Each structure stands twice: as C-alpha cells, then as structure tokens.
C-alpha cells in the first residue's frame, strides 16, 4: 500500500516533503503550465532535490496539449542545468483544484467531463519514457456532474490508456465534487464502483490514520481491492508529519523514531537551510501548521 503526501499549494516544498518521513510519494503544489513555460522564476518551485525513499511528483495544471510538450522540453533543460533536481519520478495532471480561476479557463475539475481532452493531455505527457504520469480527480465539477456519473465516462478512457502504457501509473480521487467545502463530509459511496475499473487508484479525502484506511478498504469488494494502489493524506500531515511513519508501523510493522514538535520544527529549519523555499511557503506553513 502506497502512502502519498498530497499536493498542497505553497506548502509542499522540498523541506516539508522531506519532513514527511514514511510517505512513499509526494507532490509539488499545483503549478500552471502557462506560467512554467513563460516564466523562469517559477522553476524554483520544482525543488526535486533527493529525498531517500520518496518518489517525487510535479503537479501541473493545463488544458492545452501544446503546453505539455513545451513543459517536457523545458523540464529536460532544467534538469540539465540543475542535475541535483534530477529526482522527478512523475508528473500528475491536476483535475481537482476548485479554484475559480482555474475552472474559468477550463482547467482543474472543469476537465472531468472532457474525457477526450484529458485523454489527449495524458497521452502528450506520456510522450516520453522517463517520467510516470498520473491524474488527480474529484468526483465531478459539481453535484450534477456527480449524479450524471461523468467520472465513469472518463474512467473508461483512462482504462484504455492504462492498458496501452504502463507509465500511466495511477489515478488519485479526492472524494468530493469541486463545489464542496473543505469541512463537508466525505461521500465514499462511489468508491467500490470506481474500484471496479482496471485502474490503479489512490484514495484521498479525510484520512487520518490506519483505522480510516482499514475501514475504507473493507468497504470495497474483495475482487475490486486489487485496484487500490494506495491512499493520500494532506491535512493530517499538516497536523502531524509523523502520520506516514505511524501508518507504516500500524500496517507494515515498520519501526520509526517518533518526533515531538520541537524536534520536527528543528528538523524543518535545518532542511530549509539546505534548500530555502520561497517566503510564501514559509508563511503558509507557519499559518497552517505548528511548525
Ligand atoms: C492548504 C491546502 C493546499 C492545497 N493545494 C492543493 C494543490 O495545489 N493541488 C491539489 O491537487 N490539491 C491541493 N489541496 C488538496 C489536497 O491535496 C487534498 O486533496 C485535500 O486536502 C483532501 O485530502 P485530506 O483530507 O487528506 O486533506 C490542498 C489542500 C490544502 C489544505
């Protein structure tokens, strides 16, 4: 079972990702391809310096195939220029961020109903053999789309890609539609049906510990459980960066040294000295965590 640290804008810099020991995978915050292609200063946020035992993903937002190509080219140039950043495992297409600015330009969850467009975007990203590709989805843009089961039409397209290309490695679902607030309850009633597709799923939303994971897995039929590749945690990591190690201990018996907040803070400060994130990251991390 993979345990992913979720993408969190202005939070998941290298120092924060490295702090989350025990996470199998981690993601940069969402980065718009239009900016990445045009502006060089954004590349600072692609801070994929080594993290032992953690696969690092870049999360991108786009709705244009041409941007995918340009991005892949620029990524290669960046890696050549900064070989110490050559630790990118994969690229995740964001089809989940509820920001009205993204939705207005047809990005993020506005893509869920556009299964053919998504399929084209993913194929463009797969047009290389170095990086894995994944997608992060919500259940729909709004309640109507959930009722219309738009996500299932998209799943059929994604199944075809997964069958053809093993570099398309996962589909993460944040189990809410894009108009639901962060405090609303999660609805996992579609989980078993979504897990019936031949797609490696990462389950995300409201997970805090191994008990939550066990309950979710038990709600899936034995036959469909094979498609569950992992789970993803976001806000719990803000409260407790030990949560990944704790889950590994509960599920796999792995030993770890628990850190108190004083240790965690000291470790974070040391990591920032190695690779200092932008000020906005430091401010957001201070605001949203006890670090
Ligand atoms: C402060 C914050 C920033 C976030 N930024 C992003 C982002 O850049 N990209 C993304 O896909 N999701 C983003 N999310 C959503 C999380 O990745 C995750 O899907 C969501 O918090 C649900 O998981 P959780 O209940 O474990 O927190 C953000 C969430 C928070 C709290």
CSV table of N, CA, C and O in Angstrom, one decimal, residues 189-255:
chain,number,residue,atom,x,y,z
A,189,UNK,N,-19.5,6.7,-1.2
A,189,UNK,CA,-20.5,5.7,-1.7
A,189,UNK,C,-20.1,5.2,-3.2
A,189,UNK,O,-20.5,4.1,-3.5
A,190,UNK,N,-19.3,6.0,-3.9
A,190,UNK,CA,-19.0,5.5,-5.3
A,190,UNK,C,-17.6,4.7,-5.3
A,190,UNK,O,-17.2,4.3,-6.3
A,191,UNK,N,-17.0,4.6,-4.1
A,191,UNK,CA,-15.7,4.0,-4.1
A,191,UNK,C,-15.6,2.6,-4.7
A,191,UNK,O,-14.8,2.3,-5.6
A,192,UNK,N,-16.5,1.7,-4.3
A,192,UNK,CA,-16.5,0.4,-4.8
A,192,UNK,C,-16.7,0.3,-6.3
A,192,UNK,O,-16.0,-0.4,-7.0
A,193,UNK,N,-17.6,1.1,-6.8
A,193,UNK,CA,-17.8,1.1,-8.3
A,193,UNK,C,-16.6,1.6,-9.0
A,193,UNK,O,-16.2,1.1,-10.1
A,194,UNK,N,-16.0,2.7,-8.5
A,194,UNK,CA,-14.8,3.2,-9.1
A,194,UNK,C,-13.7,2.2,-9.1
A,194,UNK,O,-12.9,2.1,-10.1
A,195,UNK,N,-13.6,1.5,-8.0
A,195,UNK,CA,-12.5,0.5,-7.9
A,195,UNK,C,-12.7,-0.7,-8.8
A,195,UNK,O,-11.9,-1.6,-8.9
A,196,UNK,N,-13.9,-0.8,-9.5
A,196,UNK,CA,-14.1,-2.0,-10.3
A,196,UNK,C,-13.5,-1.8,-11.7
A,196,UNK,O,-13.4,-2.7,-12.5
A,197,UNK,N,-13.0,-0.6,-12.0
A,197,UNK,CA,-12.3,-0.3,-13.3
A,197,UNK,C,-10.8,-0.8,-13.1
A,197,UNK,O,-10.3,-0.8,-12.0
A,198,UNK,N,-10.2,-1.2,-14.3
A,198,UNK,CA,-8.8,-1.6,-14.2
A,198,UNK,C,-7.9,-0.4,-14.2
A,198,UNK,O,-7.2,-0.1,-15.1
A,199,UNK,N,-7.9,0.3,-13.1
A,199,UNK,CA,-7.1,1.5,-12.9
A,199,UNK,C,-6.5,1.5,-11.5
A,199,UNK,O,-7.3,1.2,-10.5
A,200,UNK,N,-5.2,1.7,-11.4
A,200,UNK,CA,-4.6,1.8,-10.0
A,200,UNK,C,-5.0,3.0,-9.3
A,200,UNK,O,-4.7,4.1,-9.7
A,201,UNK,N,-5.8,2.9,-8.2
A,201,UNK,CA,-6.4,4.0,-7.6
A,201,UNK,C,-5.6,4.4,-6.3
A,201,UNK,O,-5.1,3.6,-5.6
A,202,UNK,N,-5.6,5.7,-6.1
A,202,UNK,CA,-5.1,6.3,-4.8
A,202,UNK,C,-6.3,7.0,-4.2
A,202,UNK,O,-6.9,7.9,-4.9
A,203,UNK,N,-6.7,6.6,-3.0
A,203,UNK,CA,-7.9,7.2,-2.4
A,203,UNK,C,-7.5,8.4,-1.5
A,203,UNK,O,-6.5,8.3,-0.7
A,204,UNK,N,-8.2,9.5,-1.7
A,204,UNK,CA,-7.9,10.7,-0.9
A,204,UNK,C,-9.1,11.4,-0.3
A,204,UNK,O,-10.1,11.5,-1.0
A,205,UNK,N,-9.0,11.9,0.9
A,205,UNK,CA,-10.0,12.7,1.5
A,205,UNK,C,-10.4,12.2,2.9
A,205,UNK,O,-10.9,11.2,3.1
A,206,UNK,N,-10.0,13.1,3.9
A,206,UNK,CA,-10.3,12.8,5.3
A,206,UNK,C,-9.6,11.7,6.0
A,206,UNK,O,-10.0,11.3,7.1
A,207,UNK,N,-8.6,11.1,5.4
A,207,UNK,CA,-7.9,10.0,6.0
A,207,UNK,C,-6.9,10.5,7.0
A,207,UNK,O,-6.1,11.4,6.8
A,208,UNK,N,-7.0,9.9,8.2
A,208,UNK,CA,-6.1,10.4,9.3
A,208,UNK,C,-5.1,9.3,9.8
A,208,UNK,O,-4.0,9.6,10.3
A,209,UNK,N,-5.6,8.1,9.8
A,209,UNK,CA,-4.7,7.0,10.4
A,209,UNK,C,-5.1,5.7,9.7
A,209,UNK,O,-5.9,5.6,8.9
A,210,UNK,N,-4.4,4.6,10.3
A,210,UNK,CA,-4.6,3.3,9.7
A,210,UNK,C,-6.0,2.7,9.9
A,210,UNK,O,-6.5,2.0,9.1
A,211,UNK,N,-6.7,3.2,11.0
A,211,UNK,CA,-8.1,2.7,11.2
A,211,UNK,C,-9.0,3.2,10.0
A,211,UNK,O,-9.8,2.5,9.5
A,212,UNK,N,-8.8,4.5,9.6
A,212,UNK,CA,-9.5,5.0,8.5
A,212,UNK,C,-9.3,4.2,7.2
A,212,UNK,O,-10.2,4.0,6.4
A,213,UNK,N,-8.0,3.9,7.0
A,213,UNK,CA,-7.6,3.2,5.8
A,213,UNK,C,-8.3,1.8,5.8
A,213,UNK,O,-8.9,1.4,4.8
A,214,UNK,N,-8.2,1.1,7.0
A,214,UNK,CA,-8.8,-0.3,7.0
A,214,UNK,C,-10.3,-0.2,6.7
A,214,UNK,O,-10.9,-1.0,6.0
A,215,UNK,N,-11.0,0.8,7.3
A,215,UNK,CA,-12.5,0.9,7.1
A,215,UNK,C,-12.8,1.1,5.6
A,215,UNK,O,-13.7,0.5,5.0
A,216,UNK,N,-12.0,2.0,4.9
A,216,UNK,CA,-12.2,2.2,3.5
A,216,UNK,C,-12.0,1.0,2.7
A,216,UNK,O,-12.8,0.6,1.8
A,217,UNK,N,-10.9,0.3,3.0
A,217,UNK,CA,-10.6,-0.9,2.2
A,217,UNK,C,-11.7,-2.0,2.4
A,217,UNK,O,-12.1,-2.7,1.5
A,218,UNK,N,-12.2,-2.1,3.7
A,218,UNK,CA,-13.2,-3.1,4.0
A,218,UNK,C,-14.5,-2.8,3.3
A,218,UNK,O,-15.3,-3.7,3.0
A,219,UNK,N,-14.7,-1.5,2.9
A,219,UNK,CA,-15.9,-1.1,2.2
A,219,UNK,C,-15.9,-1.5,0.7
A,219,UNK,O,-16.9,-1.4,0.0
A,220,UNK,N,-14.7,-2.0,0.3
A,220,UNK,CA,-14.6,-2.4,-1.2
A,220,UNK,C,-14.7,-3.9,-1.3
A,220,UNK,O,-14.1,-4.6,-0.5
A,221,UNK,N,-15.3,-4.4,-2.4
A,221,UNK,CA,-15.5,-5.8,-2.5
A,221,UNK,C,-14.1,-6.5,-2.7
A,221,UNK,O,-13.1,-5.8,-3.2
A,222,UNK,N,-13.9,-7.7,-2.3
A,222,UNK,CA,-12.6,-8.4,-2.4
A,222,UNK,C,-12.0,-8.3,-3.8
A,222,UNK,O,-10.9,-8.1,-4.0
A,223,UNK,N,-12.9,-8.5,-4.8
A,223,UNK,CA,-12.5,-8.5,-6.2
A,223,UNK,C,-11.9,-7.2,-6.6
A,223,UNK,O,-10.9,-7.1,-7.3
A,224,UNK,N,-12.5,-6.1,-6.1
A,224,UNK,CA,-12.1,-4.8,-6.6
A,224,UNK,C,-10.9,-4.2,-5.8
A,224,UNK,O,-10.2,-3.3,-6.2
A,225,UNK,N,-10.6,-4.8,-4.6
A,225,UNK,CA,-9.5,-4.3,-3.8
A,225,UNK,C,-8.1,-4.3,-4.5
A,225,UNK,O,-7.3,-3.5,-4.2
A,226,UNK,N,-8.0,-5.2,-5.5
A,226,UNK,CA,-6.7,-5.3,-6.2
A,226,UNK,C,-6.4,-4.0,-6.9
A,226,UNK,O,-5.2,-3.7,-7.2
A,227,UNK,N,-7.4,-3.2,-7.2
A,227,UNK,CA,-7.1,-1.9,-7.9
A,227,UNK,C,-6.8,-0.8,-7.0
A,227,UNK,O,-6.5,0.3,-7.4
A,228,UNK,N,-6.8,-1.0,-5.7
A,228,UNK,CA,-6.4,0.0,-4.8
A,228,UNK,C,-4.9,0.0,-4.6
A,228,UNK,O,-4.3,-0.9,-4.0
A,229,UNK,N,-4.2,1.1,-5.1
A,229,UNK,CA,-2.8,1.1,-5.0
A,229,UNK,C,-2.3,1.8,-3.8
A,229,UNK,O,-1.1,1.6,-3.3
A,230,UNK,N,-3.1,2.7,-3.3
A,230,UNK,CA,-2.6,3.5,-2.1
A,230,UNK,C,-3.6,4.5,-1.6
A,230,UNK,O,-4.7,4.6,-2.1
A,231,UNK,N,-3.2,5.3,-0.7
A,231,UNK,CA,-4.0,6.3,-0.1
A,231,UNK,C,-3.2,7.6,0.0
A,231,UNK,O,-1.9,7.5,-0.2
A,232,UNK,N,-3.8,8.7,0.1
A,232,UNK,CA,-3.2,10.0,0.1
A,232,UNK,C,-3.6,10.8,1.3
A,232,UNK,O,-4.8,10.9,1.6
A,233,UNK,N,-2.7,11.5,2.0
A,233,UNK,CA,-3.1,12.3,3.1
A,233,UNK,C,-2.6,13.8,2.9
A,233,UNK,O,-1.4,13.9,2.4
A,234,UNK,N,-3.4,14.7,3.2
A,234,UNK,CA,-3.0,16.1,3.1
A,234,UNK,C,-3.0,16.8,4.5
A,234,UNK,O,-2.0,16.9,5.1
A,235,UNK,N,-4.2,17.2,4.9
A,235,UNK,CA,-4.3,18.0,6.1
A,235,UNK,C,-3.8,17.3,7.4
A,235,UNK,O,-3.2,18.0,8.3
A,236,UNK,N,-3.8,16.0,7.4
A,236,UNK,CA,-3.3,15.3,8.6
A,236,UNK,C,-1.8,15.5,8.7
A,236,UNK,O,-1.2,15.6,9.8
A,237,UNK,N,-1.1,15.6,7.6
A,237,UNK,CA,0.3,15.8,7.5
A,237,UNK,C,0.7,17.2,8.1
A,237,UNK,O,1.7,17.4,8.6
A,238,UNK,N,-0.3,18.1,7.9
A,238,UNK,CA,0.0,19.5,8.5
A,238,UNK,C,-0.1,19.4,10.0
A,238,UNK,O,0.7,20.1,10.7
A,239,UNK,N,-1.0,18.6,10.5
A,239,UNK,CA,-1.1,18.5,12.0
A,239,UNK,C,0.0,17.6,12.6
A,239,UNK,O,0.5,17.9,13.6
A,240,UNK,N,0.3,16.6,11.8
A,240,UNK,CA,1.3,15.6,12.4
A,240,UNK,C,2.1,15.0,11.3
A,240,UNK,O,1.7,14.0,10.7
A,241,UNK,N,3.3,15.5,11.0
A,241,UNK,CA,4.2,15.0,10.0
A,241,UNK,C,4.7,13.6,10.3
A,241,UNK,O,5.2,12.9,9.4
A,242,UNK,N,4.4,13.1,11.5
A,242,UNK,CA,4.7,11.7,11.8
A,242,UNK,C,3.7,10.7,11.2
A,242,UNK,O,3.9,9.5,11.3
A,243,UNK,N,2.6,11.2,10.7
A,243,UNK,CA,1.4,10.3,10.4
A,243,UNK,C,1.8,9.2,9.4
A,243,UNK,O,1.3,8.1,9.5
A,244,UNK,N,2.7,9.5,8.5
A,244,UNK,CA,3.1,8.5,7.5
A,244,UNK,C,3.8,7.3,8.2
A,244,UNK,O,3.5,6.2,7.9
A,245,UNK,N,4.8,7.7,9.0
A,245,UNK,CA,5.5,6.6,9.8
A,245,UNK,C,4.6,5.8,10.7
A,245,UNK,O,4.7,4.6,10.8
A,246,UNK,N,3.6,6.5,11.3
A,246,UNK,CA,2.7,5.8,12.2
A,246,UNK,C,1.9,4.8,11.4
A,246,UNK,O,1.6,3.7,11.9
A,247,UNK,N,1.4,5.3,10.2
A,247,UNK,CA,0.6,4.3,9.4
A,247,UNK,C,1.4,3.2,8.9
A,247,UNK,O,1.0,2.0,9.0
A,248,UNK,N,2.7,3.4,8.5
A,248,UNK,CA,3.6,2.3,8.1
A,248,UNK,C,3.8,1.3,9.3
A,248,UNK,O,3.8,0.1,9.1
A,249,UNK,N,3.9,1.9,10.5
A,249,UNK,CA,4.1,1.0,11.6
A,249,UNK,C,2.9,0.1,11.8
A,249,UNK,O,3.0,-1.1,12.0
A,250,UNK,N,1.7,0.8,11.8
A,250,UNK,CA,0.4,0.0,12.0
A,250,UNK,C,0.2,-1.0,10.9
A,250,UNK,O,-0.3,-2.1,11.2
A,251,UNK,N,0.4,-0.6,9.7
A,251,UNK,CA,0.1,-1.5,8.6
A,251,UNK,C,1.2,-2.5,8.2
A,251,UNK,O,0.9,-3.6,7.7
A,252,UNK,N,2.4,-2.1,8.4
A,252,UNK,CA,3.5,-2.9,7.9
A,252,UNK,C,4.5,-3.3,9.0
A,252,UNK,O,5.5,-4.0,8.7
A,253,UNK,N,4.3,-2.8,10.2
A,253,UNK,CA,5.2,-3.2,11.3
A,253,UNK,C,6.5,-2.5,11.2
A,253,UNK,O,7.4,-2.8,12.0
A,254,UNK,N,6.6,-1.4,10.4
A,254,UNK,CA,7.9,-0.7,10.3
A,254,UNK,C,8.2,0.1,11.6
A,254,UNK,O,7.3,0.7,12.1
A,255,UNK,N,9.4,0.0,12.0
A,255,UNK,CA,9.8,0.8,13.3
A,255,UNK,C,10.1,2.2,12.9
A,255,UNK,O,10.6,2.5,11.8
